[in-house]
Short mmCIF file of C-alpha atoms in Angstrom, two decimals:
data_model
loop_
_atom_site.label_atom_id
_atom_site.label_comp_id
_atom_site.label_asym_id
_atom_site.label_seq_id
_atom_site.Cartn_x
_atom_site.Cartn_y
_atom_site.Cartn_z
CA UNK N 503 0.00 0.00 0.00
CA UNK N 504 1.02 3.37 -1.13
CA UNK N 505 -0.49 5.48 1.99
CA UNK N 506 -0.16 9.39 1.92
CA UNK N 507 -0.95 11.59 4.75
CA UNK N 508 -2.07 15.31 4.89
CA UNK N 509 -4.08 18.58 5.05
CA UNK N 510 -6.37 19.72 3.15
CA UNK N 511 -7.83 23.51 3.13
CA UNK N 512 -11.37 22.71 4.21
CA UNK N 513 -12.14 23.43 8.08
CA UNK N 514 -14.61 20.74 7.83
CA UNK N 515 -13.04 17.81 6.90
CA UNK N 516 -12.93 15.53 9.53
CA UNK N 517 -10.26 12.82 9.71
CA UNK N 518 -10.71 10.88 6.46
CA UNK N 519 -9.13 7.77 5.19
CA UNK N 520 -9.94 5.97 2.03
CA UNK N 521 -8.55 4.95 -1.35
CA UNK N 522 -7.74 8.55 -3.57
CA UNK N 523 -9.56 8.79 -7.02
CA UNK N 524 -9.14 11.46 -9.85
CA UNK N 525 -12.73 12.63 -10.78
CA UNK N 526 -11.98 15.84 -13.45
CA UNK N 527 -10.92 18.25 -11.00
CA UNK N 528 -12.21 16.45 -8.27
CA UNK N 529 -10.27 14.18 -5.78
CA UNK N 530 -12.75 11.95 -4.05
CA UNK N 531 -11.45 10.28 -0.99
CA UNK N 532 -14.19 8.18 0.85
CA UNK N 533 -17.00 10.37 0.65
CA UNK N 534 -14.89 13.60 0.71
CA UNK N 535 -14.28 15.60 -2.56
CA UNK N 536 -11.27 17.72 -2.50
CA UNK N 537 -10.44 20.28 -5.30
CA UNK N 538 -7.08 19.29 -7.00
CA UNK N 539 -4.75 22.27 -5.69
CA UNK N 540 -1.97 23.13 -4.10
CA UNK N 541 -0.69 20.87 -1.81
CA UNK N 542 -1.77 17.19 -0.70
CA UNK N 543 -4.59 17.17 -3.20
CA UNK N 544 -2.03 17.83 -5.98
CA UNK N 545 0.05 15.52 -4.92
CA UNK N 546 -2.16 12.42 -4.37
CA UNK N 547 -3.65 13.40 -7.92
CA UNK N 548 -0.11 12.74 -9.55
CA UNK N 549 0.01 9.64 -7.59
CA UNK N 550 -3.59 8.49 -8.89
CA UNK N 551 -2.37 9.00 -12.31
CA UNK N 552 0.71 7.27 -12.07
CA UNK N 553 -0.78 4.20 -10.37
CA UNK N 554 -3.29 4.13 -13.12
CA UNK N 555 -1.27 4.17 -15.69
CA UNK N 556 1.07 1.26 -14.03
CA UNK N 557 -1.76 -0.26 -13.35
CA UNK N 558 -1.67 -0.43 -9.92
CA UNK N 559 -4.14 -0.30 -7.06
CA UNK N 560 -4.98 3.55 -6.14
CA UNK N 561 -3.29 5.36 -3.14
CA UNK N 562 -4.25 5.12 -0.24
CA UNK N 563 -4.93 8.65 1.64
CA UNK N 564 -5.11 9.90 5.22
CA UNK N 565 -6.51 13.34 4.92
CA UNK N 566 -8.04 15.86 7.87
CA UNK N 567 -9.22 19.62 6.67
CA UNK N 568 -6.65 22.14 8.77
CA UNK N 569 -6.66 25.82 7.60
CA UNK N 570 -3.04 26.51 10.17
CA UNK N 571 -4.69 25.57 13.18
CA UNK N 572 -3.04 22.51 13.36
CA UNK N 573 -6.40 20.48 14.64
CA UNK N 574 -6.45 18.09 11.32
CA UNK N 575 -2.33 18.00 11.67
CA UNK N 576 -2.74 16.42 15.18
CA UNK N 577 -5.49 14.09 13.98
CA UNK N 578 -2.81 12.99 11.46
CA UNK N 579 -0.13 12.17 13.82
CA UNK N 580 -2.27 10.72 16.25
CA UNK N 581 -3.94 8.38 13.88
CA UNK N 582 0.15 7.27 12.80
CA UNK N 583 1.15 6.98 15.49
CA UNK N 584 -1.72 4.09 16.85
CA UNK N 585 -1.55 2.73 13.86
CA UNK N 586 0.76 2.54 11.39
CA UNK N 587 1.96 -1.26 13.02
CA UNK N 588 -1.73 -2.14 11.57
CA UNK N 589 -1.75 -0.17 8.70
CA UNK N 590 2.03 -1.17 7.38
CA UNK N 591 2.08 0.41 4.22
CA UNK N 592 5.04 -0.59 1.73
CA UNK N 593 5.81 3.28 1.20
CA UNK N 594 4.79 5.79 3.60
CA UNK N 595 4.45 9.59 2.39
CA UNK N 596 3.46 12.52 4.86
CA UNK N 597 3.19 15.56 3.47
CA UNK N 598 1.25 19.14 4.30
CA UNK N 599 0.63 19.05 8.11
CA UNK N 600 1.70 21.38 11.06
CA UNK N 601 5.17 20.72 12.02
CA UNK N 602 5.23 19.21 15.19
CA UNK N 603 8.57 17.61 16.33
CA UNK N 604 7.72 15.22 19.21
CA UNK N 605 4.77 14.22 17.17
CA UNK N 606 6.45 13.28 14.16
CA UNK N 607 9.55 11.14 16.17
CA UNK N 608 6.51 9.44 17.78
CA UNK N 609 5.07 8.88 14.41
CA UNK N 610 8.57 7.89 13.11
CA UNK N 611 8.85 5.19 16.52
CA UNK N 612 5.62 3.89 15.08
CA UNK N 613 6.40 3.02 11.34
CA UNK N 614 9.59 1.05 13.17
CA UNK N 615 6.90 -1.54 14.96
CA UNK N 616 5.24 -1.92 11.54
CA UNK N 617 6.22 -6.06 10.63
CA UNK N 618 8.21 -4.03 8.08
CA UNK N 619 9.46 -0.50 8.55
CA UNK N 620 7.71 1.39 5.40
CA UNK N 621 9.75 3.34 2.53
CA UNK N 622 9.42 6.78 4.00
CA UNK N 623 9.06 10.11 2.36
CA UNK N 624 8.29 13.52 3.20
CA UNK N 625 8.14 16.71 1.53
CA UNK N 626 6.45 20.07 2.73
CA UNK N 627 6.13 20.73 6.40
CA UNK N 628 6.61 16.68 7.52
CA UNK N 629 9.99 17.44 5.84
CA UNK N 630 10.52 20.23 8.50
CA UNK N 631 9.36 18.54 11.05
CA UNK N 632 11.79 15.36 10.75
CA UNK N 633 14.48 17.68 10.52
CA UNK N 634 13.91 19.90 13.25
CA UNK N 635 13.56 16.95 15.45
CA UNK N 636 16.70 15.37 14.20
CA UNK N 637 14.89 12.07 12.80
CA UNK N 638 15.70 13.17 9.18
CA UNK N 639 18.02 9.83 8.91
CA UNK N 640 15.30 7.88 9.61
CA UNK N 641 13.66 8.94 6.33
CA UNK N 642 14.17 7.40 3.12
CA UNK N 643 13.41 10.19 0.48
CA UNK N 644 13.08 13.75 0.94
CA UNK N 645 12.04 16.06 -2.13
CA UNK N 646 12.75 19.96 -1.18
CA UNK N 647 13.11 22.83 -3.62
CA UNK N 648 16.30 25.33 -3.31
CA UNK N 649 14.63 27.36 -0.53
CA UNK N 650 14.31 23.93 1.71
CA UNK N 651 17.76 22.40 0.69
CA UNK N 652 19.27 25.75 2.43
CA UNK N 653 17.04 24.95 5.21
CA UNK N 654 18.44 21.72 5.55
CA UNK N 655 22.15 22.70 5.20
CA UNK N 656 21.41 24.86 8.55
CA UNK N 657 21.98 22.98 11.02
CA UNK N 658 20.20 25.18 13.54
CA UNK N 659 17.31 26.38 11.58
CA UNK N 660 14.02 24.80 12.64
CA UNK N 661 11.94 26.01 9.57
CA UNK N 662 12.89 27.88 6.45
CA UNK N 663 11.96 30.99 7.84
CA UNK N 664 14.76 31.09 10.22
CA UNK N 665 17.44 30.04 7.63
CA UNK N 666 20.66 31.83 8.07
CA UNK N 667 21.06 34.93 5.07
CA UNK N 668 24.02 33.68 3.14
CA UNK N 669 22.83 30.10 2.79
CA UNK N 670 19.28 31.97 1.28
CA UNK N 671 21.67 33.79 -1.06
CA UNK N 672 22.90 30.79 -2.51
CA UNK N 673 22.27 30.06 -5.95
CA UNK N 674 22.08 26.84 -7.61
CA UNK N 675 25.32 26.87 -8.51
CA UNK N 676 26.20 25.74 -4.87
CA UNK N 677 23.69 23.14 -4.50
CA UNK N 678 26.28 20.75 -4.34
CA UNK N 679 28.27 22.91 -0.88
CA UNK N 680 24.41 22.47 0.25
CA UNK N 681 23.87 18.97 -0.48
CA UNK N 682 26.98 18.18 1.36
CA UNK N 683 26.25 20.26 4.44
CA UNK N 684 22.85 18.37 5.23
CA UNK N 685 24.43 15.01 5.25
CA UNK N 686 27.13 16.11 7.33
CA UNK N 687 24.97 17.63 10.06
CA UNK N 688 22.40 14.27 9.83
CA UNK N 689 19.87 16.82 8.24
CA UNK N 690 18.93 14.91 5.15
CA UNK N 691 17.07 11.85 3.90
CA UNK N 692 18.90 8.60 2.45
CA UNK N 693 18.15 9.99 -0.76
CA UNK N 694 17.24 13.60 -1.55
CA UNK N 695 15.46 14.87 -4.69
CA UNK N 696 16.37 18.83 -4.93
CA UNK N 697 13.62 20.22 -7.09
CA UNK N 698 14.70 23.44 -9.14
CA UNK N 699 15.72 25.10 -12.89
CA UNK N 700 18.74 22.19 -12.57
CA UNK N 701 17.18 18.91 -10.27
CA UNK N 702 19.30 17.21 -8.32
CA UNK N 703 19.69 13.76 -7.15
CA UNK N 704 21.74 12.59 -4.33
CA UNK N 705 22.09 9.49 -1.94
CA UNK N 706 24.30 8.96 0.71
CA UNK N 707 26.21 12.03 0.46
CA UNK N 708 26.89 11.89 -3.37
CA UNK N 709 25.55 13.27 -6.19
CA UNK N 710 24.39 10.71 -8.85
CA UNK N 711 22.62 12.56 -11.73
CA UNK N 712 21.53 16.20 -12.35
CA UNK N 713 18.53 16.94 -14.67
CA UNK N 714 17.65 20.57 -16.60
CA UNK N 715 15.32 19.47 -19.42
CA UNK N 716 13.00 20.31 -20.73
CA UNK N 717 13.82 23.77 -19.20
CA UNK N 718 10.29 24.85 -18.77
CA UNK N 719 10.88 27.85 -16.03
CA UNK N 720 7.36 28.72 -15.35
CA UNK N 721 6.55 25.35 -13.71
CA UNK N 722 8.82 27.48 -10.70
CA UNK N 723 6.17 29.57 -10.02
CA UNK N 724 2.64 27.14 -10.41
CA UNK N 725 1.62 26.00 -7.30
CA UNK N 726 1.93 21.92 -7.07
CA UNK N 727 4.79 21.19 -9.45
CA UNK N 728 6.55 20.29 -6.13
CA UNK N 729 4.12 18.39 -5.14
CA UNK N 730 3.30 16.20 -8.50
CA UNK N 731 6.86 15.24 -8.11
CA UNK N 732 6.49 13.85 -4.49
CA UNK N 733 3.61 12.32 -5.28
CA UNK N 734 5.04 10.59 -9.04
CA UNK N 735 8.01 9.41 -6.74
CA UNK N 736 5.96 7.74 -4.06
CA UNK N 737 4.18 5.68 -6.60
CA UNK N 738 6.52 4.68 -8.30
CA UNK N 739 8.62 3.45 -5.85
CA UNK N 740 5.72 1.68 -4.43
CA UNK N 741 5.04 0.32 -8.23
CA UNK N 742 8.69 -1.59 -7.75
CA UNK N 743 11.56 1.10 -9.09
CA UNK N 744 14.09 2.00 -7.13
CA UNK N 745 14.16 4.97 -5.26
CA UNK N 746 16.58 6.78 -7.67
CA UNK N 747 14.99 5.48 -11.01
CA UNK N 748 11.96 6.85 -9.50
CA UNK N 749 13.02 9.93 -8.77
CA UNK N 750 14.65 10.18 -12.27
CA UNK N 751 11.31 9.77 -13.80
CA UNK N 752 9.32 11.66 -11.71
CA UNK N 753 11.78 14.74 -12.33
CA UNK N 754 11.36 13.90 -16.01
CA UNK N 755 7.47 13.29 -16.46
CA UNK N 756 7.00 16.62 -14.02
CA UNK N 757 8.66 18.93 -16.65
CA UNK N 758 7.83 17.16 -19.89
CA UNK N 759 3.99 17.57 -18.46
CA UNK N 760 4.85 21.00 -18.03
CA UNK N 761 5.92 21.37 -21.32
CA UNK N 762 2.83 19.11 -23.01
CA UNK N 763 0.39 21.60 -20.87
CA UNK N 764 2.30 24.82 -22.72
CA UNK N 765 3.00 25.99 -18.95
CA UNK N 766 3.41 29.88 -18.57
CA UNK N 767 3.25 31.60 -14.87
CA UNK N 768 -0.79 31.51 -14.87
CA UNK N 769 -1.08 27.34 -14.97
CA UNK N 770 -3.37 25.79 -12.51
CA UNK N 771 -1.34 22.35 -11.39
CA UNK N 772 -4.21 20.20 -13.00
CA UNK N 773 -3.40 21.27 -16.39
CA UNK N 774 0.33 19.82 -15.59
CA UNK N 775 -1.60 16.95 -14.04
CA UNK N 776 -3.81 15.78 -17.02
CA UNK N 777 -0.51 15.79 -19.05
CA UNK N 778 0.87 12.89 -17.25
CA UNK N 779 -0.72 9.86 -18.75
CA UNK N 780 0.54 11.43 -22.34
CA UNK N 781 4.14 11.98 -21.31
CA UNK N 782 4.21 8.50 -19.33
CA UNK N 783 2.64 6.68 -22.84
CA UNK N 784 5.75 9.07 -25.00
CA UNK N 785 8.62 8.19 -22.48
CA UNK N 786 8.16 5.86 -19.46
CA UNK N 787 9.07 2.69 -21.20
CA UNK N 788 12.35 4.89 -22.86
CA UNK N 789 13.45 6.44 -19.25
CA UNK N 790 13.23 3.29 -17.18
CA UNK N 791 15.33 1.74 -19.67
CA UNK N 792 17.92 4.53 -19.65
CA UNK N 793 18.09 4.11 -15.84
CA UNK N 794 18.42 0.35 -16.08
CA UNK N 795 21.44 0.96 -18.22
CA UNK N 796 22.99 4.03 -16.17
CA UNK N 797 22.78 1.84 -13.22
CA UNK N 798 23.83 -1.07 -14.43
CA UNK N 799 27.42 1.10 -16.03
CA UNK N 800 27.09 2.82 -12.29
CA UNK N 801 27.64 -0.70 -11.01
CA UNK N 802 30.40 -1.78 -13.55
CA UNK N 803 32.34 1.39 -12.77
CA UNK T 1177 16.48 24.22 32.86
CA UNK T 1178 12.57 24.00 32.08
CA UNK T 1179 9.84 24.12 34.78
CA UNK T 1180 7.63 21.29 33.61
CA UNK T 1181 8.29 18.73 30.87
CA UNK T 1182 5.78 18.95 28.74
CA UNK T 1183 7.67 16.72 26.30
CA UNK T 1184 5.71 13.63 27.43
CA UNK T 1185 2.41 14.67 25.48
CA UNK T 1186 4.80 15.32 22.13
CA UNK T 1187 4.78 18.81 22.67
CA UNK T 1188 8.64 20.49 21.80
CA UNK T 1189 8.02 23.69 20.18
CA UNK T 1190 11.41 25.61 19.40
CA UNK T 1191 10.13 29.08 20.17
CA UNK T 1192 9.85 31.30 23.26
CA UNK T 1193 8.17 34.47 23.82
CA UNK T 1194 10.16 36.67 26.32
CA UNK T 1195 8.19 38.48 29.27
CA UNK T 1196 9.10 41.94 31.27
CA UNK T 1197 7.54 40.46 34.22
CA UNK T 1198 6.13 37.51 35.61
CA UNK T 1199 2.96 38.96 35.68
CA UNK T 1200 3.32 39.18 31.92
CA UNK T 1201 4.15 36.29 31.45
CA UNK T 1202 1.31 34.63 33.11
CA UNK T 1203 -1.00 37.17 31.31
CA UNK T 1204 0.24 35.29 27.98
CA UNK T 1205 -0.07 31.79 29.40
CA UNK T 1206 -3.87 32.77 30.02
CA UNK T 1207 -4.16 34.52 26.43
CA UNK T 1208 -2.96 31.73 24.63
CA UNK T 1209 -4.47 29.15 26.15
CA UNK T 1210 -7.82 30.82 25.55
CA UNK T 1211 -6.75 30.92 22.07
CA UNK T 1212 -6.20 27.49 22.01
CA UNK T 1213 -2.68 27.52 21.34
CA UNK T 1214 -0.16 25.18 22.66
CA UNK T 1215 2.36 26.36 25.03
CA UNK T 1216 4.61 25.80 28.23
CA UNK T 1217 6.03 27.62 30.67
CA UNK T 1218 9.74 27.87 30.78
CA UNK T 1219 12.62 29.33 31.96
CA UNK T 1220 14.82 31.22 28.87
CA UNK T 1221 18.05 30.28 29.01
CA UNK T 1222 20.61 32.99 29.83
CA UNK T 1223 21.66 33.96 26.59
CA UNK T 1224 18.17 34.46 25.45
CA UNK T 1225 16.59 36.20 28.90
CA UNK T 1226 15.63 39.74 28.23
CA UNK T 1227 13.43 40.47 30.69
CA UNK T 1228 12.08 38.16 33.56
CA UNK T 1229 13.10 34.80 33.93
CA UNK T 1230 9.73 32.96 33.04
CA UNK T 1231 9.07 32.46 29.10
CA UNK T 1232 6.24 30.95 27.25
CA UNK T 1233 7.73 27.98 24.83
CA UNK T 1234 5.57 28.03 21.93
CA UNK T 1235 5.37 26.04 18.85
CA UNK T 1236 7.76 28.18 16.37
CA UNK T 1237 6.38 27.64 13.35
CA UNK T 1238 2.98 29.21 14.69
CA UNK T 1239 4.71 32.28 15.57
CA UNK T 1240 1.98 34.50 13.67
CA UNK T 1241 -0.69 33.29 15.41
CA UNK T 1242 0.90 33.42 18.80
CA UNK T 1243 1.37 37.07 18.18
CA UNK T 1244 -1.84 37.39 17.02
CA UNK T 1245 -3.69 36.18 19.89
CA UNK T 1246 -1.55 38.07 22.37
CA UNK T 1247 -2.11 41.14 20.56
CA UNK T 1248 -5.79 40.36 20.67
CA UNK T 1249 -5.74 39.81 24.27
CA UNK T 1250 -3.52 42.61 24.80
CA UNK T 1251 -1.15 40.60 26.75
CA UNK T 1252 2.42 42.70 26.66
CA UNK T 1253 5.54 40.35 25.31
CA UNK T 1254 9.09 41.55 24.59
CA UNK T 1255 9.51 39.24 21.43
CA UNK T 1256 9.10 35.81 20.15
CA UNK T 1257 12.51 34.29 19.73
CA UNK T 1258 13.98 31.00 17.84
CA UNK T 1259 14.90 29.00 20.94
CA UNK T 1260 18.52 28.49 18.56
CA UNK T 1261 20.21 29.42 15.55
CA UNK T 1262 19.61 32.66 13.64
CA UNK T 1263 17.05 34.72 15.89
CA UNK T 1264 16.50 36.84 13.26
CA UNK T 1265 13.49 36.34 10.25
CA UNK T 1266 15.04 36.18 6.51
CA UNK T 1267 14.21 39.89 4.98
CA UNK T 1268 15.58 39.53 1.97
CA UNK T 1269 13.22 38.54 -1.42
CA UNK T 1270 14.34 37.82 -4.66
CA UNK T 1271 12.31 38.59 -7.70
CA UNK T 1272 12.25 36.60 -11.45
CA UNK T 1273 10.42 38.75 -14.07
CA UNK T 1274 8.83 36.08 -16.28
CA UNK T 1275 7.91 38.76 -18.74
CA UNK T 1276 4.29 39.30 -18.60
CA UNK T 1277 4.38 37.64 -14.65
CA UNK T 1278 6.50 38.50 -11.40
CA UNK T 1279 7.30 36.19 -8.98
CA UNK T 1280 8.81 36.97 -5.91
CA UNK T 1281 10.16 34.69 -3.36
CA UNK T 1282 10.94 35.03 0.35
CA UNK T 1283 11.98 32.11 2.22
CA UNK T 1284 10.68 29.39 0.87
CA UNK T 1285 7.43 31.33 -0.57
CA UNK T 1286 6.64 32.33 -4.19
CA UNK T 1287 4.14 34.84 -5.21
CA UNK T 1288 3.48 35.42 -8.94
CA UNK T 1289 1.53 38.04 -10.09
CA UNK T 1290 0.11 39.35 -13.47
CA UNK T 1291 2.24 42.91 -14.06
CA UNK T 1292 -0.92 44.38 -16.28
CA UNK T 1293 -3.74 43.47 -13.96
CA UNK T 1294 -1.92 42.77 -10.84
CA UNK T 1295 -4.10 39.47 -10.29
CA UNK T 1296 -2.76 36.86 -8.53
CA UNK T 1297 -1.42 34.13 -11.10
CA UNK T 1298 -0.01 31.54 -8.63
CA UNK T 1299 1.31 30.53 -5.33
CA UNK T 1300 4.03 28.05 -4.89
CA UNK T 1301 6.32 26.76 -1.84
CA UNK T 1302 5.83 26.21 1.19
CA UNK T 1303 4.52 23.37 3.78
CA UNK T 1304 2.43 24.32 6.56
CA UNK T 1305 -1.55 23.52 6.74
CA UNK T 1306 -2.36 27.21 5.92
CA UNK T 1307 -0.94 27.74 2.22
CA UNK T 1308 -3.13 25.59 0.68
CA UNK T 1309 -5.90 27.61 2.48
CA UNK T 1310 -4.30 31.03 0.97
CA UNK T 1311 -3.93 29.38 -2.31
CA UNK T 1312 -7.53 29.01 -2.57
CA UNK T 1313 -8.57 32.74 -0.30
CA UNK T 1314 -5.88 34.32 -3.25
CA UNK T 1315 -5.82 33.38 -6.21
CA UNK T 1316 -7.49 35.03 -9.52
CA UNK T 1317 -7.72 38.11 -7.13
CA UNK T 1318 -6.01 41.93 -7.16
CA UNK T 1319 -2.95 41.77 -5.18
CA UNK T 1320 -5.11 44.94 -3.76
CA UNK T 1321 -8.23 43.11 -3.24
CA UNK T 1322 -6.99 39.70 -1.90
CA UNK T 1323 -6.86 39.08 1.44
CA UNK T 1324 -3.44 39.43 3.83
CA UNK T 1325 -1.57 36.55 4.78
CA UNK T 1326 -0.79 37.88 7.85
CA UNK T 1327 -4.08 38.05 8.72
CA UNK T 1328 -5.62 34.77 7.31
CA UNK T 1329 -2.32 32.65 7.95
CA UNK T 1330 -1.22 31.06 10.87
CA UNK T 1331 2.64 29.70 10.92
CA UNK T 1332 6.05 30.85 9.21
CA UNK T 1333 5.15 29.69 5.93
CA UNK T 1334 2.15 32.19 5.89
CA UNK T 1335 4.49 34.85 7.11
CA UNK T 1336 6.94 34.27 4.35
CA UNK T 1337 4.09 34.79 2.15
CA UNK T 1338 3.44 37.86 3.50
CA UNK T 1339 6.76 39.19 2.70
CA UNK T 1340 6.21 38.05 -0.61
CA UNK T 1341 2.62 39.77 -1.17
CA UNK T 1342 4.22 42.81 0.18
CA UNK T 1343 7.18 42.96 -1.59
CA UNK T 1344 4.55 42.27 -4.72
CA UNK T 1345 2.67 45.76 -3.98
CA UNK T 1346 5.73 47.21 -3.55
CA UNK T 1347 6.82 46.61 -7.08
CA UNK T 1348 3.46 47.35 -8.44
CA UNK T 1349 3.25 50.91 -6.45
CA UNK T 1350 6.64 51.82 -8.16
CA UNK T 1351 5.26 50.92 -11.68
CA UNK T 1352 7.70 47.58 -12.51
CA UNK T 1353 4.63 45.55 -12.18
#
């Protein structure tokens, strides 16, 4: 099971679980319908059509409504943390929720009593929250942008806000200094996926591919493209690809959907969104191929 | 050294808001706790102690709405403080002119915005509960007309934003937009 927890903005929403499906710009989750924004919704949506088009069973999705107040967050964590042991999802991915640090180690104590620990991910504020509370080893994957790498390279930052000037400064030419400075101070994920105008993709300290095309630079400013990545990754690791072929698609598919959609700054994210199945019937097949082989020379090297 | 542990129900927050008195301080304790806003009472430790030695720790990443509620309440504070690293908010922005758009960025907030009409085109970044919220309050909407982050938002995130949206009506009141 691919299970992915998060907010969504509706102060109503009470604690929902259920398997995610794409309805037009709908996401229907149990009996809640969720518009497919920003955020979790966006991100579950790429999932949905990723799993469809592998043919796989849908995600499932642990969703509460939270506007900030961090009520729906704390439904989230406590719902992990009783039972993720039951639950024991193959790849776990927590996403939008308040960042609350003795929550999420709690959560993260949790997924270790499941018969198998899950694949875990996290991206937005879960990503924050493993890192403040120094758990960000225990993670398998985490996907941040520029902004959120920085944050991770400070070691005594506690949320991007608070990230010290010159590592904000920082252009993407020093994403590698960056890179490096999270693993050192125990700050990053096994693997991280730095989403930007160059991605990057790194595992145990080392960078092991860099990706720039297509160079579509408006999909910087539409809300989601983040998110679609997180979301392509999660299901396709849990569809059997290894965590760095997966992220080397899901980098891919994100900005040859932008470029199918004819992005510009104004682009809602489900434009990118109903792209996917199109650039996943044009290239999948052709980029986990390429992978195979650039692994496989990795290996002989 | 902390007065109560308050680390058993999960609760480690990473922010303190600094007190002249003890009397203040208390005051605060009452105001957010009305609010509904989960806090502790601590001592500072000496390097951050401004005033007396009783502190609220609060969950950093809500600093907005801490403030917010004791401003409501009008419970005095000195300042709401990182409890380490930089103690100090990032200021600075950067902008990317996408031609007919503007986005600005602070932290790890983007703001786009259409230069003719000034509508807001998109919102990206971010990770806290309240951005998809102000995603959906903001868009399609004057940068004049939509609502304040500040005011709808809740945590750092939203407060980045607002640096963003104001940096935004800064460019447009100069005529770049």
């Amino acid at each position: 099971m691919l299970l992915v927890c998060g907010t969504a903005p509706l102060k109503t929403l009470p604690l929902t679980e259920g398997d995610a499906r794409l309805d037009g710009d709908l996401l229907r989750i149990g009996s809640a319908e969720v518009p497919c924004t920003q955020g979790t919704a966006a991100l579950v949506s790429a999932a949905c059509k990723t799993l469809e088009y592998l043919d796989q069973p849908p995600p499932r999705v642990l969703l509460a409504g939270d506007d900030g107040s961090g009520k729906g967050s704390r439904q989230l964590y406590e719902r992990l943390i009783a039972d993720l042991p039951r639950l024991a999802p193959r790849v776990l991915l927590l996403h939008y929720m308040l960042p609350i640090m003795g929550l999420m180690r709690r959560v993260s104590e949790s997924a270790s009593k499941a018969p198998r620990r899950p694949f875990m991910i996290a991206d937005a504020a879960a990503m924050y929250a493993a890192k403040a509370a120094g758990i960000a080893r225990e993670f398998d994957l985490f996907t941040p942008d520029l902004s959120e790498l920085a944050f991770l390279a400070d070691p005594q930052a506690t949320h991007p806000a608070y990230v010290s000037r010159h590592l904000f400064e920082w252009d993407s030419s020093r994403i590698p200094e960056m890179v490096a400075a999270a693993y050192a101070s125990g700050s990053a994920a096994r693997t991280l996926v730095v989403k930007g105008a160059t991605d990057h993709i790194a595992q145990d300290g080392r960078i092991l591919d860099t990706l720039s095309e297509p160079d579509v630079p408006a999909l910087e400013a539409i809300g989601g493209t983040g998110d679609t990545i997180s979301g392509m990754v999660g299901a396709l690791v849990h569809a059997g690809y290894g965590e760095v072929t997966a992220a080397r698609i899901a980098v891919r598919a994100n900005r040859t959907a932008g470029l199918y959609a004819g992005a510009t700054p104004a682009t809602r994210i489900r434009q990118v969104i109903e792209a996917l199945p199109r650039v996943f019937a044009d290239h999948l097949d052709e980029w986990a191929r390429q992978a195979q082989v650039e692994r496989a020379e990795r290996s002989a090297s | 050294m902390f007065f109560k542990s308050g680390k058993k129900n999960g609760f480690e927050g990473g922010g303190l808001v600094l007190f002249e008195s003890v009397e203040e301080a208390m005051g605060g304790e009452r105001a957010l706790k009305a609010a509904e806003i989960e806090n502790r009472l601590v001592a500072p430790p000496p390097e951050l102690r401004r005033g007396c030695d009783l502190a609220l720790e609060i969950n950093l990443v809500e600093k907005p709405a801490v403030e917010r509620a004791l401003q409501e309440r009008k419970a005095s504070f000195l300042d709401i403080l990182p409890m380490r690293g930089d103690a100090e908010l990032l200021q600075v922005v950067k902008v990317t002119d996408f031609g007919e758009a503007v986005m600005v960025k602070a932290g790890n907030m983007k703001l786009t915005f259409d230069k003719a009409s000034g509508v807001v085109l998109n919102i990206s970044g971010g990770g806290c509960p309240d951005i998809p919220y102000l995603h959906a309050e903001m868009l399609g909407l004057p940068l004049e007309q939509a609502p304040r982050p500040k005011a709808l938002g809740r945590t750092l995130c939203a407060l980045m934003l607002d640096r963003a949206y104001e940096q935004s009506l800064e460019i447009r009141k100069n005529g770049n937009g």
